[in-house]
Amino acid sequence: MKSRWSHILVILLGAMLISQQDLKGQSSHAAYQFVDHPTYTRLASLGGVNITAQKDPLMFLSNPALLDSSNIRRPALHYLNFPGGIHAATLGYSFSGFSNGIIGVGIQYFNYGELEGFDELGLPTNNFLANEYAITSSYTKYTGVFSYGGSVKLMASVLDSFQAYALAIDFGVNYLHPSQDLVLGLNLRNIGLNLKNYIDNQNLQLPTDVRIGASFKPQYAPFRFHFTLRNLQAREMDFYNPNITYEGRANAFVQKAFRRAILGIEILPSENFNLQFGYNHLIRSEFESNNGSGAAGFTGGFAFKMKEFEFSYARMFYHVPGGSNVIGVSSIINNKKRSF
């Protein structure tokens, strides 16, 4: 037991060290933000950020501690259609690893299509292509009521002749209650270094993040609650848009703090079908217009199993720009009965 808690203390110490850095997501040198975009259905339908949703073949890309034996030899392919003609695909697969652990491999690929090129005077030049991708390898180990995970990611961003590469690692530890459907999680994301920048003497900033989360399903109840806090290392409460102020508002502190929170709920009417809903206040506040926010920040989706396959769909709403649709399919190769 002592060794288990020592592992958690090491991760907490890492989180404290990261929190001392002034990391702001809207820096002009910020890069590789695509790795945190929800490109698979379970994550997208639960609000876009989650570190405790289990029994999903792709959730290890959000938190490496979520790899589990129920998803071994279960390939999954998900496709995202985003406003503006942006397309993304996510592929994942897991298998038994050394020391009774589990290994997962995944690829996230973004295609931004053909973009118009202009020179320094604003005159049109040749069109060019832009794409980004990340290749992830993860390992998870279960010890008693804890699961520990780590990931190594190679991230690339290619914009015509400009290319950037980075190497990052994720850490995760989850506590699984021995008798209740309760999960507590801690996740450190995108800690690493640049291998190559777009231009010389440029210092690109990785989207480093510290997250905590919890999920709970009351006994006999057909639903599960999720709660996640992100960007706990950021000093600015308005970490994505430091220019936004809430002067004169009585709920200023609550508004700013709630921008870190993501809420989710799963409804489980049967073993082979479930519904998911989420709310992301940051998205809702960022896409607010003079005409209101509409459905911005709300998400939803479903998943159902049919023989050896599982099909899923999710939609995230962004109000004025529209919304993104994610569809996914996974194959249950090892033919074992599973439940959500």
Short mmCIF file of C-alpha atoms in Angstrom, two decimals:
data_model
loop_
_atom_site.label_atom_id
_atom_site.label_comp_id
_atom_site.label_asym_id
_atom_site.label_seq_id
_atom_site.Cartn_x
_atom_site.Cartn_y
_atom_site.Cartn_z
CA MET A 1 0.00 0.00 0.00
CA LYS A 2 2.86 2.35 0.80
CA SER A 3 4.30 1.97 -2.72
CA ARG A 4 0.92 2.71 -4.29
CA TRP A 5 0.57 6.00 -2.47
CA SER A 6 4.16 6.92 -3.32
CA HIS A 7 3.24 6.75 -7.01
CA ILE A 8 0.36 9.15 -6.45
CA LEU A 9 2.59 11.54 -4.52
CA VAL A 10 5.04 11.62 -7.43
CA ILE A 11 2.27 12.55 -9.85
CA LEU A 12 0.91 15.20 -7.49
CA LEU A 13 4.39 16.67 -7.19
CA GLY A 14 4.59 16.85 -10.97
CA ALA A 15 1.26 18.67 -11.04
CA MET A 16 2.54 21.19 -8.48
CA LEU A 17 5.65 21.85 -10.54
CA ILE A 18 3.60 22.39 -13.69
CA SER A 19 1.25 24.74 -11.85
CA GLN A 20 4.16 27.09 -11.22
CA GLN A 21 4.46 27.76 -14.96
CA ASP A 22 2.46 30.58 -16.52
CA LEU A 23 0.78 28.55 -19.26
CA LYS A 24 -1.82 30.34 -21.40
CA GLY A 25 -3.63 28.56 -24.20
CA GLN A 26 -3.99 31.69 -26.34
CA SER A 27 -0.28 32.40 -26.62
CA SER A 28 0.83 33.31 -30.14
CA HIS A 29 3.23 30.37 -29.90
CA ALA A 30 0.61 27.81 -28.81
CA ALA A 31 0.61 24.68 -30.96
CA TYR A 32 -0.71 21.12 -31.17
CA GLN A 33 -4.09 22.09 -29.69
CA PHE A 34 -5.70 19.46 -31.93
CA VAL A 35 -4.67 16.60 -29.60
CA ASP A 36 -7.19 17.80 -27.02
CA HIS A 37 -10.10 18.07 -29.42
CA PRO A 38 -12.74 15.35 -28.86
CA THR A 39 -12.47 13.30 -32.05
CA TYR A 40 -14.18 10.16 -30.70
CA THR A 41 -17.79 9.77 -29.66
CA ARG A 42 -17.60 8.95 -25.94
CA LEU A 43 -15.45 11.98 -25.19
CA ALA A 44 -17.40 14.31 -27.47
CA SER A 45 -20.82 13.36 -26.09
CA LEU A 46 -19.71 13.87 -22.46
CA GLY A 47 -18.68 17.51 -22.97
CA GLY A 48 -15.30 17.13 -24.69
CA VAL A 49 -13.18 16.57 -21.56
CA ASN A 50 -13.32 13.45 -19.37
CA ILE A 51 -10.76 11.27 -17.57
CA THR A 52 -12.98 8.68 -15.82
CA ALA A 53 -15.27 7.18 -18.51
CA GLN A 54 -14.33 3.49 -18.62
CA LYS A 55 -14.99 0.59 -20.99
CA ASP A 56 -14.28 2.52 -24.18
CA PRO A 57 -11.55 1.52 -26.67
CA LEU A 58 -10.40 5.12 -27.34
CA MET A 59 -10.65 6.84 -23.94
CA PHE A 60 -7.01 5.99 -23.18
CA LEU A 61 -6.18 8.89 -25.52
CA SER A 62 -7.77 11.16 -22.91
CA ASN A 63 -6.28 9.40 -19.88
CA PRO A 64 -3.86 6.45 -20.20
CA ALA A 65 -5.18 5.01 -16.92
CA LEU A 66 -8.43 4.12 -18.74
CA LEU A 67 -7.08 1.16 -20.68
CA ASP A 68 -8.83 -1.98 -19.43
CA SER A 69 -9.08 -5.66 -20.30
CA SER A 70 -12.65 -5.34 -21.68
CA ASN A 71 -11.26 -3.51 -24.72
CA ILE A 72 -8.34 -5.78 -25.60
CA ARG A 73 -8.26 -6.69 -29.30
CA ARG A 74 -11.11 -4.29 -30.03
CA PRO A 75 -10.13 -1.95 -32.90
CA ALA A 76 -12.04 1.32 -33.13
CA LEU A 77 -12.31 3.89 -35.91
CA HIS A 78 -14.07 7.25 -35.42
CA TYR A 79 -14.62 10.08 -37.89
CA LEU A 80 -15.22 13.76 -37.08
CA ASN A 81 -16.82 16.32 -39.39
CA PHE A 82 -16.08 19.83 -38.15
CA PRO A 83 -17.42 23.22 -39.37
CA GLY A 84 -15.34 24.80 -42.12
CA GLY A 85 -14.56 21.60 -44.01
CA ILE A 86 -12.22 20.17 -41.36
CA HIS A 87 -12.09 16.38 -41.13
CA ALA A 88 -10.48 14.17 -38.49
CA ALA A 89 -10.06 10.45 -37.98
CA THR A 90 -9.07 8.53 -34.86
CA LEU A 91 -7.92 4.93 -34.79
CA GLY A 92 -7.14 2.89 -31.68
CA TYR A 93 -6.28 -0.66 -30.66
CA SER A 94 -5.16 -2.32 -27.40
CA PHE A 95 -3.65 -5.66 -26.41
CA SER A 96 -2.12 -7.46 -23.44
CA GLY A 97 1.29 -6.13 -22.46
CA PHE A 98 4.23 -7.04 -20.27
CA SER A 99 3.91 -7.50 -16.48
CA ASN A 100 0.15 -8.09 -16.80
CA GLY A 101 -0.34 -4.59 -18.14
CA ILE A 102 -2.28 -3.34 -21.16
CA ILE A 103 -0.82 -1.55 -24.19
CA GLY A 104 -2.80 0.79 -26.40
CA VAL A 105 -1.81 2.45 -29.67
CA GLY A 106 -3.71 5.25 -31.35
CA ILE A 107 -3.55 7.74 -34.21
CA GLN A 108 -5.33 11.10 -34.40
CA TYR A 109 -5.29 12.77 -37.80
CA PHE A 110 -6.65 16.20 -38.78
CA ASN A 111 -7.06 17.34 -42.38
CA TYR A 112 -7.79 21.06 -42.80
CA GLY A 113 -8.20 20.80 -46.57
CA GLU A 114 -6.81 23.15 -49.17
CA LEU A 115 -6.10 26.69 -47.95
CA GLU A 116 -5.49 29.87 -49.92
CA GLY A 117 -1.97 31.25 -49.84
CA PHE A 118 -0.97 34.93 -49.74
CA ASP A 119 2.38 36.69 -49.71
CA GLU A 120 3.51 39.42 -47.30
CA LEU A 121 1.74 42.04 -49.43
CA GLY A 122 -1.56 40.19 -49.33
CA LEU A 123 -1.38 39.04 -52.94
CA PRO A 124 -2.67 35.52 -53.65
CA THR A 125 -0.14 32.75 -54.21
CA ASN A 126 -0.54 29.01 -54.62
CA ASN A 127 -2.99 27.09 -52.48
CA PHE A 128 -1.53 24.68 -49.94
CA LEU A 129 -2.54 21.75 -47.75
CA ALA A 130 -2.50 21.62 -43.95
CA ASN A 131 -2.73 18.65 -41.63
CA GLU A 132 -1.76 17.58 -38.13
CA TYR A 133 -1.44 14.19 -36.48
CA ALA A 134 -0.41 12.46 -33.27
CA ILE A 135 0.78 8.89 -32.78
CA THR A 136 0.24 7.63 -29.23
CA SER A 137 1.48 4.57 -27.38
CA SER A 138 0.08 3.94 -23.88
CA TYR A 139 0.60 1.47 -21.05
CA THR A 140 -1.71 0.79 -18.08
CA LYS A 141 -1.14 -1.31 -14.98
CA TYR A 142 -3.75 -2.26 -12.36
CA THR A 143 -2.66 -2.60 -8.72
CA GLY A 144 -5.42 -3.17 -6.22
CA VAL A 145 -7.90 -0.30 -6.37
CA PHE A 146 -5.63 1.86 -8.53
CA SER A 147 -4.86 1.95 -12.24
CA TYR A 148 -1.71 3.73 -13.43
CA GLY A 149 -1.07 4.78 -17.00
CA GLY A 150 1.44 6.57 -19.16
CA SER A 151 1.50 7.64 -22.81
CA VAL A 152 4.17 8.77 -25.24
CA LYS A 153 2.99 10.94 -28.15
CA LEU A 154 4.69 12.09 -31.30
CA MET A 155 2.84 15.19 -32.51
CA ALA A 156 3.25 16.78 -35.93
CA SER A 157 1.89 19.89 -37.61
CA VAL A 158 2.45 20.35 -41.35
CA LEU A 159 1.42 23.65 -42.97
CA ASP A 160 2.69 23.61 -46.55
CA SER A 161 6.50 23.78 -46.26
CA PHE A 162 6.38 24.69 -42.56
CA GLN A 163 6.64 21.70 -40.26
CA ALA A 164 6.73 21.30 -36.48
CA TYR A 165 7.22 18.20 -34.36
CA ALA A 166 7.03 17.56 -30.62
CA LEU A 167 7.35 14.66 -28.21
CA ALA A 168 5.02 14.62 -25.20
CA ILE A 169 4.02 12.31 -22.36
CA ASP A 170 0.80 11.88 -20.37
CA PHE A 171 0.40 10.44 -16.88
CA GLY A 172 -2.78 9.20 -15.26
CA VAL A 173 -3.88 7.50 -12.06
CA ASN A 174 -7.43 6.42 -11.26
CA TYR A 175 -8.93 5.17 -8.02
CA LEU A 176 -11.60 2.48 -8.49
CA HIS A 177 -13.83 1.99 -5.46
CA PRO A 178 -13.83 -1.71 -4.49
CA SER A 179 -17.60 -1.99 -3.93
CA GLN A 180 -19.24 1.04 -5.57
CA ASP A 181 -19.30 2.32 -9.15
CA LEU A 182 -17.06 5.27 -8.24
CA VAL A 183 -13.95 6.43 -10.10
CA LEU A 184 -11.63 9.29 -9.13
CA GLY A 185 -8.94 10.40 -11.57
CA LEU A 186 -5.88 12.61 -11.94
CA ASN A 187 -4.35 13.31 -15.34
CA LEU A 188 -1.28 15.27 -16.48
CA ARG A 189 -1.27 15.90 -20.23
CA ASN A 190 1.14 16.98 -22.95
CA ILE A 191 4.30 17.41 -20.93
CA GLY A 192 7.21 17.43 -23.34
CA LEU A 193 9.52 19.23 -25.69
CA ASN A 194 9.71 20.50 -29.24
CA LEU A 195 11.76 18.50 -31.71
CA LYS A 196 11.35 20.99 -34.57
CA ASN A 197 9.63 24.37 -34.86
CA TYR A 198 7.97 25.97 -37.88
CA ILE A 199 10.81 28.49 -38.09
CA ASP A 200 14.19 28.85 -36.41
CA ASN A 201 14.41 30.36 -32.92
CA GLN A 202 10.69 29.81 -32.34
CA ASN A 203 9.52 28.31 -29.06
CA LEU A 204 6.19 26.57 -29.58
CA GLN A 205 4.12 25.93 -26.48
CA LEU A 206 2.59 22.51 -25.88
CA PRO A 207 -1.01 22.41 -24.52
CA THR A 208 0.04 21.19 -21.08
CA ASP A 209 -2.90 20.47 -18.81
CA VAL A 210 -3.63 19.21 -15.29
CA ARG A 211 -7.04 17.58 -14.81
CA ILE A 212 -9.00 15.88 -12.06
CA GLY A 213 -12.30 14.08 -12.42
CA ALA A 214 -14.87 11.77 -10.91
CA SER A 215 -17.70 9.53 -12.06
CA PHE A 216 -20.37 7.86 -9.95
CA LYS A 217 -23.28 5.53 -10.63
CA PRO A 218 -25.74 5.09 -7.75
CA GLN A 219 -26.56 1.49 -7.02
CA TYR A 220 -29.46 0.20 -9.14
CA ALA A 221 -29.81 3.58 -10.89
CA PRO A 222 -29.73 3.56 -14.73
CA PHE A 223 -27.43 6.57 -14.98
CA ARG A 224 -23.86 7.63 -14.24
CA PHE A 225 -22.63 11.16 -13.43
CA HIS A 226 -19.31 12.65 -14.61
CA PHE A 227 -17.49 15.75 -13.39
CA THR A 228 -14.13 17.01 -14.67
CA LEU A 229 -11.96 20.04 -13.93
CA ARG A 230 -9.25 21.03 -16.41
CA ASN A 231 -6.42 23.55 -16.76
CA LEU A 232 -5.76 23.52 -13.04
CA GLN A 233 -2.18 24.63 -13.71
CA ALA A 234 -3.28 27.92 -15.32
CA ARG A 235 -2.97 31.05 -13.21
CA GLU A 236 -5.50 32.99 -15.25
CA MET A 237 -9.11 31.96 -14.67
CA ASP A 238 -9.80 33.09 -18.25
CA PHE A 239 -7.05 30.86 -19.55
CA TYR A 240 -8.35 30.70 -23.13
CA ASN A 241 -9.24 34.37 -23.57
CA PRO A 242 -7.48 36.68 -21.09
CA ASN A 243 -9.13 39.72 -22.69
CA ILE A 244 -12.58 38.73 -21.47
CA THR A 245 -13.59 40.51 -18.25
CA TYR A 246 -16.58 40.14 -16.00
CA GLU A 247 -16.50 43.57 -14.37
CA GLY A 248 -19.80 44.56 -12.86
CA ARG A 249 -21.14 41.02 -12.72
CA ALA A 250 -22.15 39.67 -9.33
CA ASN A 251 -21.24 36.14 -10.36
CA ALA A 252 -17.80 37.00 -11.73
CA PHE A 253 -15.86 34.42 -9.74
CA VAL A 254 -18.38 31.65 -10.38
CA GLN A 255 -18.42 32.39 -14.10
CA LYS A 256 -14.64 32.27 -14.36
CA ALA A 257 -14.26 29.16 -12.21
CA PHE A 258 -17.05 27.28 -14.02
CA ARG A 259 -15.15 27.70 -17.28
CA ARG A 260 -12.85 24.96 -16.04
CA ALA A 261 -15.68 22.49 -15.34
CA ILE A 262 -17.27 19.90 -17.62
CA LEU A 263 -20.40 17.99 -16.64
CA GLY A 264 -21.63 14.73 -18.12
CA ILE A 265 -24.27 12.08 -17.59
CA GLU A 266 -24.80 8.64 -19.07
CA ILE A 267 -28.25 7.04 -19.23
CA LEU A 268 -28.11 3.24 -19.31
CA PRO A 269 -31.50 1.78 -20.25
CA SER A 270 -30.04 -1.58 -21.32
CA GLU A 271 -26.81 -3.51 -21.62
CA ASN A 272 -26.53 -2.86 -25.35
CA PHE A 273 -27.63 0.76 -25.57
CA ASN A 274 -26.78 3.97 -23.76
CA LEU A 275 -27.17 7.73 -24.08
CA GLN A 276 -24.66 10.41 -23.11
CA PHE A 277 -25.05 14.13 -22.53
CA GLY A 278 -22.59 16.83 -21.52
CA TYR A 279 -22.17 20.51 -20.84
CA ASN A 280 -19.02 22.59 -21.42
CA HIS A 281 -19.36 26.13 -20.06
CA LEU A 282 -16.13 27.33 -21.65
CA ILE A 283 -17.43 26.55 -25.14
CA ARG A 284 -20.76 28.18 -24.36
CA SER A 285 -19.16 31.40 -23.10
CA GLU A 286 -16.61 31.57 -25.93
CA PHE A 287 -19.25 31.24 -28.64
CA GLU A 288 -21.74 33.62 -27.08
CA SER A 289 -23.00 36.32 -29.45
CA ASN A 290 -25.33 39.32 -29.28
CA ASN A 291 -28.16 36.92 -30.06
CA GLY A 292 -27.33 34.65 -27.14
CA SER A 293 -25.58 31.30 -26.92
CA GLY A 294 -28.19 28.98 -28.35
CA ALA A 295 -27.22 25.36 -27.75
CA ALA A 296 -23.49 26.13 -27.62
CA GLY A 297 -21.66 24.05 -25.03
CA PHE A 298 -24.19 21.22 -24.96
CA THR A 299 -23.29 17.79 -26.29
CA GLY A 300 -25.04 14.48 -26.75
CA GLY A 301 -24.71 11.07 -28.26
CA PHE A 302 -25.53 7.40 -28.09
CA ALA A 303 -23.96 3.98 -28.57
CA PHE A 304 -25.48 0.59 -29.32
CA LYS A 305 -24.14 -2.90 -29.84
CA MET A 306 -25.13 -5.22 -32.65
CA LYS A 307 -23.58 -8.69 -32.73
CA GLU A 308 -19.81 -8.19 -32.98
CA PHE A 309 -19.91 -4.43 -33.54
CA GLU A 310 -20.57 -1.29 -31.55
CA PHE A 311 -21.82 1.84 -33.34
CA SER A 312 -21.82 5.31 -31.79
CA TYR A 313 -22.64 8.90 -32.64
CA ALA A 314 -22.04 12.25 -30.92
CA ARG A 315 -22.72 15.91 -31.66
CA MET A 316 -21.17 19.01 -30.13
CA PHE A 317 -22.93 22.36 -30.57
CA TYR A 318 -21.06 25.63 -31.22
CA HIS A 319 -24.06 27.90 -31.99
CA VAL A 320 -23.00 30.35 -34.75
CA PRO A 321 -20.40 28.07 -36.46
CA GLY A 322 -22.81 25.15 -36.26
CA GLY A 323 -21.74 21.88 -34.68
CA SER A 324 -19.47 18.89 -35.15
CA ASN A 325 -20.61 15.33 -35.78
CA VAL A 326 -18.65 12.28 -34.72
CA ILE A 327 -19.44 8.73 -35.76
CA GLY A 328 -17.61 5.63 -34.64
CA VAL A 329 -17.49 1.87 -34.97
CA SER A 330 -15.57 -0.77 -33.05
CA SER A 331 -15.38 -4.51 -33.55
CA ILE A 332 -15.50 -6.97 -30.66
CA ILE A 333 -12.91 -9.38 -31.99
CA ASN A 334 -12.46 -11.45 -28.83
CA ASN A 335 -16.24 -12.09 -28.67
CA LYS A 336 -16.70 -11.49 -24.95
CA LYS A 337 -19.90 -10.08 -23.53
CA ARG A 338 -19.53 -6.52 -22.30
CA SER A 339 -21.71 -3.95 -20.63
CA PHE A 340 -21.44 -0.16 -20.51
#
